Coordinates of C-alpha atoms in Angstrom, one line a residue:
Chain Z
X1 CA 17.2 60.6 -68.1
X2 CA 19.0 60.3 -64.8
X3 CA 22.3 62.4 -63.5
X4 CA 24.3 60.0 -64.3
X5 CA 23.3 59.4 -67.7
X6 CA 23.6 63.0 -68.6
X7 CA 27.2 62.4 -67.3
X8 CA 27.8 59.6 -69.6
X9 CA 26.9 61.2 -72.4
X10 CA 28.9 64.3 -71.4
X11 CA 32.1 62.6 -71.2
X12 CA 31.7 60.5 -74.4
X13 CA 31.1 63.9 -76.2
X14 CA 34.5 65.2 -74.6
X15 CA 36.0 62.1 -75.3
X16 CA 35.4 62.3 -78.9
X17 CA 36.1 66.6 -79.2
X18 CA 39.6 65.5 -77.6
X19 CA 39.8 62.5 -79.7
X20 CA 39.2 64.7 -82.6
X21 CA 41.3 67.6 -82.3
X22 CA 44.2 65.7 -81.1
X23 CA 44.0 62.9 -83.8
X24 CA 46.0 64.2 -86.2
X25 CA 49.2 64.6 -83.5
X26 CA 49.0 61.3 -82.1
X27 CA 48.7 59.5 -85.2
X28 CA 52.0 61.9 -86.4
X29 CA 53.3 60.6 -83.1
X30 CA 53.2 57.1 -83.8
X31 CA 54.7 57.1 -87.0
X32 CA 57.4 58.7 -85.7
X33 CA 58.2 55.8 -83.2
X34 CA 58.7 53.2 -85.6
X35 CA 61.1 55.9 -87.7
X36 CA 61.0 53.2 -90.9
X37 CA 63.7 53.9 -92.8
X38 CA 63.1 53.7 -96.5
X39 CA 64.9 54.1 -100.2
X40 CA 62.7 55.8 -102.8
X41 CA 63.7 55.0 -106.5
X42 CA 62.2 57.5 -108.9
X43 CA 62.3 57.4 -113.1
X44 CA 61.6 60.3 -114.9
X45 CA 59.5 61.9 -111.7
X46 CA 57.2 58.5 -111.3
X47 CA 58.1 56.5 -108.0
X48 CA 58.9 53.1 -109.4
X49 CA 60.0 51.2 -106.5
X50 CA 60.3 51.1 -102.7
X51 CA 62.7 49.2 -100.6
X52 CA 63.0 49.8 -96.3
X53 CA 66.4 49.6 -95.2
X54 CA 67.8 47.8 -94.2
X55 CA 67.2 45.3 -96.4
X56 CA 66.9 41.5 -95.8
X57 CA 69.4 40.4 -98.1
X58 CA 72.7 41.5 -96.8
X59 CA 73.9 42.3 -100.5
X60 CA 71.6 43.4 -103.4
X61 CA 72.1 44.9 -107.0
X62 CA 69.1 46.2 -108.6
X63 CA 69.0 47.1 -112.8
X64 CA 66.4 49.9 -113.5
X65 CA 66.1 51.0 -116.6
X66 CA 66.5 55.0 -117.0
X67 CA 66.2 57.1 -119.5
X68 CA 69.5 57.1 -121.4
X69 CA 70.0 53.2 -120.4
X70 CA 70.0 50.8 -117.7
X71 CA 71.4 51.7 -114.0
X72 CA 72.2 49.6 -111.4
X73 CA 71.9 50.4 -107.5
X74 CA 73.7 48.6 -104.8
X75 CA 72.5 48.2 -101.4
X76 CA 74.6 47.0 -98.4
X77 CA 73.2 47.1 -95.1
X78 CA 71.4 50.7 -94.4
X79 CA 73.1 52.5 -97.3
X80 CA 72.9 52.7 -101.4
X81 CA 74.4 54.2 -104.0
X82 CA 74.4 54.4 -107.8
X83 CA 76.8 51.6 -108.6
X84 CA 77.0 52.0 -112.6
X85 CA 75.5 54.4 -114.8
X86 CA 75.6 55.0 -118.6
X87 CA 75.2 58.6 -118.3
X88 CA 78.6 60.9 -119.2
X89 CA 79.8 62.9 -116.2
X90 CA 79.1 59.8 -113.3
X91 CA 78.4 62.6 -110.8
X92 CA 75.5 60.0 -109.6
X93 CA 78.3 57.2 -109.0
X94 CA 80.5 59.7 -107.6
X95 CA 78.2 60.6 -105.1
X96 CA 79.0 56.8 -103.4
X97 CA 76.7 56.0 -100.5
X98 CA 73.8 57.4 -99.0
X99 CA 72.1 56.4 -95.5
X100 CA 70.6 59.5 -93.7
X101 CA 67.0 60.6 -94.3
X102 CA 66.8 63.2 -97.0
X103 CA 69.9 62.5 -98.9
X104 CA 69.4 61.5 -102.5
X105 CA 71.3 60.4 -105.5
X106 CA 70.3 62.4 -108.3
X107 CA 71.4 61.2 -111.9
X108 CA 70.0 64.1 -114.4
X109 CA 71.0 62.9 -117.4
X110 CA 69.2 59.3 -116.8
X111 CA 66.4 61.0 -115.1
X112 CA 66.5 58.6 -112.0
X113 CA 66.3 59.7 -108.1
X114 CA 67.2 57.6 -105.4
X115 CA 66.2 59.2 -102.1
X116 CA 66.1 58.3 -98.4
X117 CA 62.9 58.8 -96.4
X118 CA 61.5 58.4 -93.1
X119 CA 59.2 59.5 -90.8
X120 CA 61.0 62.1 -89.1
X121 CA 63.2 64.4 -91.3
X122 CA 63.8 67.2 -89.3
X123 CA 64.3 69.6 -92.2
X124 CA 61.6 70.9 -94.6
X125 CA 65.0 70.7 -97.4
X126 CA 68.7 70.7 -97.9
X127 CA 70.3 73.3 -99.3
X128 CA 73.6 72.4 -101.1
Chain I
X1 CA 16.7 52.0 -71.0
X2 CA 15.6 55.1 -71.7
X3 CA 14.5 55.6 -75.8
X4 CA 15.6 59.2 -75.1
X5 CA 18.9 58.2 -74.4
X6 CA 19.6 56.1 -78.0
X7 CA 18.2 59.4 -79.9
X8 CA 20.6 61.5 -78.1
X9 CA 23.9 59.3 -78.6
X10 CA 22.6 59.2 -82.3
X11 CA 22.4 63.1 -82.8
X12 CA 25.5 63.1 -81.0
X13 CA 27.3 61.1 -83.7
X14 CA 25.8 62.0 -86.3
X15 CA 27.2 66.3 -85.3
X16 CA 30.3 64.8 -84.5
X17 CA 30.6 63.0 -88.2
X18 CA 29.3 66.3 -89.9
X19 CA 31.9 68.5 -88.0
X20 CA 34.6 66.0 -88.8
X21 CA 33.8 65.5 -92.4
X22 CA 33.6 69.1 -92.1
X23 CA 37.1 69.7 -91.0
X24 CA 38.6 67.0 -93.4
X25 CA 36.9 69.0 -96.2
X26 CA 38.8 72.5 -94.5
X27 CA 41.7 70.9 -94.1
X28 CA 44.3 71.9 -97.0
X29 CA 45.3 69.9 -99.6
X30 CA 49.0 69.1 -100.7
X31 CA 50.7 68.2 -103.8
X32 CA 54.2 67.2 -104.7
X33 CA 56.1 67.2 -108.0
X34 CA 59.1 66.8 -109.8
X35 CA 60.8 67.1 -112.9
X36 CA 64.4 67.1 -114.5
X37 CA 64.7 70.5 -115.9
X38 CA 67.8 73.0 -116.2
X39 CA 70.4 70.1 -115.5
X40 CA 69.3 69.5 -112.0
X41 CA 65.9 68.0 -110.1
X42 CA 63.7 70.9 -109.8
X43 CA 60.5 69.6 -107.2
X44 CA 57.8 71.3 -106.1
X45 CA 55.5 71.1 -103.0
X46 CA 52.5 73.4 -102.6
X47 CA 49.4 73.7 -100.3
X48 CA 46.0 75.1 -100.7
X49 CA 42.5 74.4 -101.2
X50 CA 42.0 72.8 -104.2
X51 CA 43.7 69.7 -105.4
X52 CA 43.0 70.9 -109.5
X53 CA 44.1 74.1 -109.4
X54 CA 47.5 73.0 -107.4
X55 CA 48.1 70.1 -109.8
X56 CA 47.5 73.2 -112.7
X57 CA 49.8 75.7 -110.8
X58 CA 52.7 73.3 -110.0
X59 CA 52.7 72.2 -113.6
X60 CA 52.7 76.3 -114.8
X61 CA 55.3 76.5 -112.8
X62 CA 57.1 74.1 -114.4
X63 CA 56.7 75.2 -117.7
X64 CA 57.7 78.4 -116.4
X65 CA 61.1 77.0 -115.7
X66 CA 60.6 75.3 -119.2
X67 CA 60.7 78.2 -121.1
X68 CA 63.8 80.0 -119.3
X69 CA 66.1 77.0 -120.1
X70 CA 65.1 76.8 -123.2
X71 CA 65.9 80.2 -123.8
X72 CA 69.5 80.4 -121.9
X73 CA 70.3 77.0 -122.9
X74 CA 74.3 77.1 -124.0
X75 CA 74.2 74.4 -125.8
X76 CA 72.3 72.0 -128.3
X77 CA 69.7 70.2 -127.2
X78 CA 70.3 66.2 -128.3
X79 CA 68.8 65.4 -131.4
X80 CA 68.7 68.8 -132.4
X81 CA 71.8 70.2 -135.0
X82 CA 72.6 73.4 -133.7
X83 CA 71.7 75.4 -130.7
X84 CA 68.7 77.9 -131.5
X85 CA 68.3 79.5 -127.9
X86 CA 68.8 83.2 -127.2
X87 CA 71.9 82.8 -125.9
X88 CA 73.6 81.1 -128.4
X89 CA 71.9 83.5 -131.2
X90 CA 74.1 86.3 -128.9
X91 CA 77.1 83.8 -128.8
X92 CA 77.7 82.9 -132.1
X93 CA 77.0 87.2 -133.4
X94 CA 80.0 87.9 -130.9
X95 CA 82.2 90.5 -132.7
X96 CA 80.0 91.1 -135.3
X97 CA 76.5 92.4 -134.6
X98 CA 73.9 93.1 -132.3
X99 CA 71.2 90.6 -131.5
X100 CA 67.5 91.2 -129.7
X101 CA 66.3 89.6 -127.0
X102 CA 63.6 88.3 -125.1
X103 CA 62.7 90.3 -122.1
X104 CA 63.4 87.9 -119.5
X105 CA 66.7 87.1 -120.9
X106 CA 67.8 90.9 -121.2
X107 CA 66.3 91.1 -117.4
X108 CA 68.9 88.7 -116.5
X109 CA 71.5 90.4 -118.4
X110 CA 71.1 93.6 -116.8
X111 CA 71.0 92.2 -113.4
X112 CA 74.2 89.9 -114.5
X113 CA 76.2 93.0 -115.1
X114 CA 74.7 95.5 -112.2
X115 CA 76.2 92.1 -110.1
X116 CA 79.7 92.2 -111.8
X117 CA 80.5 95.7 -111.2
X118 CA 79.0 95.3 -107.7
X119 CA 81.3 92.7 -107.0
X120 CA 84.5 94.0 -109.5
X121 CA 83.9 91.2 -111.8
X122 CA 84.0 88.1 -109.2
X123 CA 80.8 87.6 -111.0
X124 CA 81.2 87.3 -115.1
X125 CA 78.6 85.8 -117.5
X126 CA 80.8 86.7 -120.2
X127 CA 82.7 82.9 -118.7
X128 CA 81.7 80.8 -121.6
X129 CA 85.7 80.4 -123.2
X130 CA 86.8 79.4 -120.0
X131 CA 84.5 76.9 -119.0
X132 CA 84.4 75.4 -122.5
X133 CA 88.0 74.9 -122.3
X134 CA 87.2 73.3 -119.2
X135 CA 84.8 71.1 -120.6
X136 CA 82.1 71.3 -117.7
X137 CA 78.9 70.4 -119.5
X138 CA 80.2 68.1 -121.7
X139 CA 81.0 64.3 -121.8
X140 CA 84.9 64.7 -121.1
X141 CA 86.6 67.1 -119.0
X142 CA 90.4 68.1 -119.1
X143 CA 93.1 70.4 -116.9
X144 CA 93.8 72.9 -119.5
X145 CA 97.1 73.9 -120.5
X146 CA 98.3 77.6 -118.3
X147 CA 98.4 79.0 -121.9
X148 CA 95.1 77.9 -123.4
X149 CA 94.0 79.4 -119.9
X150 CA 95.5 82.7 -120.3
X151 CA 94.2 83.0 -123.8
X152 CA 90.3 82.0 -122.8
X153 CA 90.8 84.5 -119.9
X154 CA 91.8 87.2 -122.1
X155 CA 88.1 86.9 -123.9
X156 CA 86.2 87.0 -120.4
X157 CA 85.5 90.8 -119.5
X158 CA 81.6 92.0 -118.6
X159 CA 82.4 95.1 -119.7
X160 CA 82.6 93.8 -123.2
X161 CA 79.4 93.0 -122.7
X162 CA 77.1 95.4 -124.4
X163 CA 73.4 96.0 -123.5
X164 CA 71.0 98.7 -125.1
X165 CA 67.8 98.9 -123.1
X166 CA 65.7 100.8 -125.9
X167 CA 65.4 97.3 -127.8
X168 CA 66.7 94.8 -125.4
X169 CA 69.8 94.1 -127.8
X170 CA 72.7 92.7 -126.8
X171 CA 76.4 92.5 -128.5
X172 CA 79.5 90.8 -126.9
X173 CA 82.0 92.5 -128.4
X174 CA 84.7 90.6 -129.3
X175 CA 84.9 87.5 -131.4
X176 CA 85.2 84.4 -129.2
X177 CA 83.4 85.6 -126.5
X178 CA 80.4 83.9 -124.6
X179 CA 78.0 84.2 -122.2
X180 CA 76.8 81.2 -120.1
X181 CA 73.9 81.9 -117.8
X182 CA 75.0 79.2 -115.3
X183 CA 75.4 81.1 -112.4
X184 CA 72.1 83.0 -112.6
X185 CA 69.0 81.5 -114.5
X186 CA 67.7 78.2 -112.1
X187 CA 67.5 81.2 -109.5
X188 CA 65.8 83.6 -111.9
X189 CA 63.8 80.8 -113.4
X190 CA 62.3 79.7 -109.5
X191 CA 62.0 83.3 -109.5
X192 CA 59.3 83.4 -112.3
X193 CA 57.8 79.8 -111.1
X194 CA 56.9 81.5 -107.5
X195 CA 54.9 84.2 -108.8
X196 CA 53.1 82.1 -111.2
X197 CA 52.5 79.6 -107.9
X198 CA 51.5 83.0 -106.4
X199 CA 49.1 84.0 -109.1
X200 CA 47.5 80.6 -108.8
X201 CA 46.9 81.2 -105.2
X202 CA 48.9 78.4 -103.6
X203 CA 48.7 79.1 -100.0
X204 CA 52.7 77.7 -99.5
X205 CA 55.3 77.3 -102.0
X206 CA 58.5 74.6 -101.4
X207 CA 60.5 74.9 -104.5
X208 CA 63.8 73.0 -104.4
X209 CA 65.6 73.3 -107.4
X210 CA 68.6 71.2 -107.3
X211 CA 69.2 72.0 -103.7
X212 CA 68.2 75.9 -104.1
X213 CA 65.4 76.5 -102.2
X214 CA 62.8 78.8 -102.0
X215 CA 60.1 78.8 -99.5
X216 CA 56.6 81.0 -99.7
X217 CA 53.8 81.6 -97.5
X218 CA 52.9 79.3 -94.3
X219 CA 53.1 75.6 -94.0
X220 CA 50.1 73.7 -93.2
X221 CA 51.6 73.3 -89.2
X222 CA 52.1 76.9 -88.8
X223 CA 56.0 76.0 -87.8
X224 CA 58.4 78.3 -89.6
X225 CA 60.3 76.6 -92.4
X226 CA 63.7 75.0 -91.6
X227 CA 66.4 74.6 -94.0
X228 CA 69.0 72.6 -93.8
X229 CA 72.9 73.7 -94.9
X230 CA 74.9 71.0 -96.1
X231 CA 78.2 69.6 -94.4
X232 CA 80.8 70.3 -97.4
X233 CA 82.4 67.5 -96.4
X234 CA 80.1 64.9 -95.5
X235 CA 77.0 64.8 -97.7
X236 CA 74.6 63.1 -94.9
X237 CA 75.3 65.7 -92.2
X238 CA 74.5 69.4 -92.0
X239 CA 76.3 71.9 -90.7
X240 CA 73.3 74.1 -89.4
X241 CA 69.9 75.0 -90.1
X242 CA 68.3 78.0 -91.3
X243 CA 64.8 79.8 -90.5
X244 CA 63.3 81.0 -93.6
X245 CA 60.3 82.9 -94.1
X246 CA 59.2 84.2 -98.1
X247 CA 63.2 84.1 -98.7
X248 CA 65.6 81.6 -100.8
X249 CA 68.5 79.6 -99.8
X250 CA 71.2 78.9 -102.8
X251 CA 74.5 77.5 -102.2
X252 CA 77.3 77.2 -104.1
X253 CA 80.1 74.2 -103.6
X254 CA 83.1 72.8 -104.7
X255 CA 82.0 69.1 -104.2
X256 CA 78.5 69.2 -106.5
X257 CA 80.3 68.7 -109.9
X258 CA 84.1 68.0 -110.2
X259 CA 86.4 65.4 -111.5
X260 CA 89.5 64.2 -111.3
X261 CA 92.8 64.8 -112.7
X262 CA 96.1 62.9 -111.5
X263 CA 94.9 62.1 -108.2
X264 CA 93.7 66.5 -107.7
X265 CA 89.8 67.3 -107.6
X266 CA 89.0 70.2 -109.7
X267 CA 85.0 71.3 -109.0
X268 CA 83.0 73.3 -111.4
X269 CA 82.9 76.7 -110.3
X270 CA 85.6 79.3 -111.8
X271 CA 87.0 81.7 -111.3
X272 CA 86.9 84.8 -113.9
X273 CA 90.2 86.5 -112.0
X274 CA 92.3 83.0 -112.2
X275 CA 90.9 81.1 -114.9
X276 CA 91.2 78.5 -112.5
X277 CA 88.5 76.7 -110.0
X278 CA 88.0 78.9 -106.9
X279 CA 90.2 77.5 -103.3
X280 CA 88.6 80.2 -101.4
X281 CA 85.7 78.4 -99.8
X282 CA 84.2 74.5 -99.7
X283 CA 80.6 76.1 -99.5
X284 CA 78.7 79.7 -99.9
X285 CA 75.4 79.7 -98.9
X286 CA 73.2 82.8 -99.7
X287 CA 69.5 84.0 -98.6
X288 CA 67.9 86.4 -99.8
X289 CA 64.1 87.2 -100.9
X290 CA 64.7 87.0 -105.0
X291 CA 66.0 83.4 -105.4
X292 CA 67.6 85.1 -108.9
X293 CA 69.3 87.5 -106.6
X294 CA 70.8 84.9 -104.0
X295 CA 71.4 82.3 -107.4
X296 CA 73.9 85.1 -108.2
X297 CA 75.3 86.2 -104.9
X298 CA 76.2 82.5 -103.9
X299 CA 78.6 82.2 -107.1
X300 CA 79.8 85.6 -107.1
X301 CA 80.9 85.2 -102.9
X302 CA 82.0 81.7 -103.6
X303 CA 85.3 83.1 -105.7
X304 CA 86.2 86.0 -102.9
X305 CA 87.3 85.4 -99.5
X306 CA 85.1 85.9 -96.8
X307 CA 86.5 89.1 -96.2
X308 CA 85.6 90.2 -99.2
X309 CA 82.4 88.7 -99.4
X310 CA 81.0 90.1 -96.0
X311 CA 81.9 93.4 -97.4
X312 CA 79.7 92.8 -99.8
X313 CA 76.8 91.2 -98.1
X314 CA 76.6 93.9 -95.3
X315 CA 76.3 96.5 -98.1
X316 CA 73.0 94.9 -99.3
X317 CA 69.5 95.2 -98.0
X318 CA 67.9 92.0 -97.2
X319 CA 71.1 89.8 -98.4
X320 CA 72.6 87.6 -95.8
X321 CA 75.3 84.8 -96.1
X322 CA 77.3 81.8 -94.5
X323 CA 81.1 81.0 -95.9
X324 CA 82.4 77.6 -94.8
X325 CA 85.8 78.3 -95.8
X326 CA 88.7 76.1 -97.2
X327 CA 90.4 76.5 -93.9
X328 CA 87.1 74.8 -92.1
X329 CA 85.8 78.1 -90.8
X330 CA 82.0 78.9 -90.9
X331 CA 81.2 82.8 -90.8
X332 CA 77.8 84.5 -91.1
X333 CA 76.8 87.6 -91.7
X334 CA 75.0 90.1 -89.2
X335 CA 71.5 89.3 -90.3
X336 CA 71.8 85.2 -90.1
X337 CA 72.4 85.8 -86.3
X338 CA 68.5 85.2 -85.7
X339 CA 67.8 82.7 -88.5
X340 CA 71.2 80.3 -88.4
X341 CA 71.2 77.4 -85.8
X342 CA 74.6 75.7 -85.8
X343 CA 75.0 72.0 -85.7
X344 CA 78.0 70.7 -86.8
X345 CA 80.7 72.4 -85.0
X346 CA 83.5 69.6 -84.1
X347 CA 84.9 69.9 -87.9
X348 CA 84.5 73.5 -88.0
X349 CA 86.0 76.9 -86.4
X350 CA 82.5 79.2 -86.1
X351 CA 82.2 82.7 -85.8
X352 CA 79.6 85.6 -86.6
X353 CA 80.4 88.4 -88.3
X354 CA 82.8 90.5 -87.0
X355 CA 82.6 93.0 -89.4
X356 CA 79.5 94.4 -88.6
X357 CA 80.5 97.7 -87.7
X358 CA 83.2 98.2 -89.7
X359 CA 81.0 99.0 -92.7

């Protein structure tokens, strides 16, 4: 082989080490840029649905059926809340909207969690 | 070309797909779960080598937490016709006879009542009158009449609160009396669920149990964990952010559970000097290493003034906590100078502790 093939082969190598031990931040990187902004509905601990905010329709009610009965969820715009609930103390309705990543609307009693992700939370959890 | 040169591109790959699948193997596995237990989301996050035995760990865990509600439980489970847990075996003896106990519940007990006369009784588990007359926990809740107050408060005293450690028994001592564990077992029970993740040899441990949080070991990035304190006020905002390492973050507030009443809020948490839902403070957050220990400390703090509470606090090894107080001021203690960040300082007066050397 000549010099410069030696070389070729040199810097593919290097290319790939970098490639490889690098990977894992740049991919981390990009999903940050596109920070997609998404509600999380979960029943009873199983994610049943997944809407990214904001949503097309401007206006949008959504029945899921919980454990003690059926809630409804209102979105408008970026931000949801629990908009009727058939459990007791309404602490989940009280809560009223929710738009920043890592807030949630926790209903106990109906077991349902409605919680906003993205990419970049910059807390490992809330304390409150 | 050279033949030469095609084998030596293909050995190159093929290393370079060996090391990778390699370090894909290495890398640690992660695994996320939740469940409703002790009135409140209680989710799990844990890191380690094996997916099976973190799926078997989380869910130990779990029933960990299981077992401690079931046994502190106040009041009947639905479906059930009366309540059968420890507690209410204790309860419903009051002013008549002594009742054994489980040794985690006595464990709490005893702690319970060490943490009353620490803190001259801001901390009471003996609370059960008043916050049946309050009707937290139940489907309606009502402002009690001053009288009905005065005579629940009258039946709320930890010192009638009798424990005998040579068979974990336990006698309240007047009729009417009750103890409600509220203010103590979701810390003790993530207590007992990280040691059982710790036995299983997770390699990190998130436990967020209705916004108490304990963290354990190191996250996957090596980056120290951060912990968000929640703005009082405003639910999407924090007011800071906290370093934690091996320690728990519980916070106590007046905003979590409250009704209303004639246009007034009145929040969950009383108080066993009043009778009366504490005005001292919007939020008491507490860290400390045993998540039972700060579980305790962020109810008991959340009744006193921040006076009061620092005095407190600086007495106590390894305890550390921040007071955002009715009057919109946020004070730490000495040790939260290295691990609090603030954020949200435009709604709030800030200042660290200046009580440091006065104890």
């Amino acid at each position: 082989m000549k010099k410069a093939d030696w070389f070729l082969v040199i810097s593919i190598a290097l290319l790939a080490l970098i490639f490889t031990a690098f990977n894992k931040h740049v991919f981390f990187r990009a999903g940050d840029v596109t920070q997609e902004t998404k509600a999380v509905i979960k029943v009873q601990g199983e994610k049943i649905k997944e809407m990214s905010l904001p949503l097309k329709e401007k206006h949008y009610k959504l029945e899921v059926q919980g454990k003690e009965g059926i809630a409804v969820i209102e979105f408008q715009d970026k931000q949801v809340r629990m908009y009727e609930s058939p459990c007791a103390e309404q602490i989940c309705v009280q809560r009223s909207w929710i738009s920043s990543p890592g807030e949630s609307i926790i209903c106990v009693p109906n077991e349902i969690v409605v919680e906003i992700e993205s990419a970049k939370q910059p807390y490992d959890a809330v304390t409150y | 070309m050279n033949k030469r040169y095609y084998y030596l591109i293909t050995i190159i790959c093929v290393v370079f797909l060996v090391v990778l699948g390699f370090l894909r193997f290495r890398q640690e596995e992660e695994v996320t779960s939740e469940q409703f237990l002790m009135d409140t989301l209680v989710s799990i996050r844990v890191t380690g080598d094996e997916q099976e035995k973190l799926q078997e760990a989380v869910q130990k865990a779990f029933g960990e937490m299981k077992r401690i509600e079931e046994l502190t439980d106040r009041f009947q489970a639905a479906g059930s016709s009366s309540c059968t847990s420890e507690i209410c075996r204790v309860n419903s003896a009051a002013g008549k006879q002594a009742q054994v106990v489980d040794s985690d519940v006595f464990t709490m007990l005893v702690l319970a009542k060490e943490y009353a006369d620490l803190s001259g009784g801001a901390f009471d588990i003996t609370i059960g009158p008043l916050l049946d007359l309050w009707g937290f926990g139940k489907a309606e809740q009502k402002v009690p009449s001053a009288e009905d107050i005065k005579k629940a408060l009258a039946l709320v005293d930890y010192r009638e609160l009798v424990l005998d450690d040579t068979d974990n028994s336990v006698l309240l001592k007047k009729t009417g009396m009750s103890l409600d564990l509220g203010g103590i077992a979701k810390g003790y029970a993530a207590g007992k669920a990280l040691q059982v993740l710790q036995e299983h040899g997770v390699k990190s441990a998130l436990l967020n149990a209705g916004g108490n949080i304990s963290v354990w070991g190191q996250k996957a990035d090596k980056k120290p964990w951060m912990i968000g304190i929640q703005d009082p006020r405003d639910p999407g905002e924090v007011i800071g952010a906290l370093t934690l390492n091996n320690e728990s973050a519980v916070t106590s507030g007046d905003y979590n559970r409250y009704f209303i009443y004639k246009g007034r809020r009145y929040h969950h948490i009383i108080s066993p000097f009043t009778g009366y839902p504490a005005d001292k403070n919007m939020s008491v957050t507490v860290v400390a290493s045993d998540p039972g220990i700060a579980d305790i400390l962020s109810t008991t703090l959340f009744v006193l003034d921040y006076t009061k509470g620092l005095q407190i606090v600086e007495k106590l090894e390894g305890v550390d906590a921040l007071f955002v107080t009715a009057d919109r001021k946020i004070v730490i203690s000495s040790g939260l100078k290295e691990k609090f960040t603030i954020k949200q300082g435009k709604d709030y007066t800030y200042e660290e502790s200046g009580l440091v050397s006065s104890n």
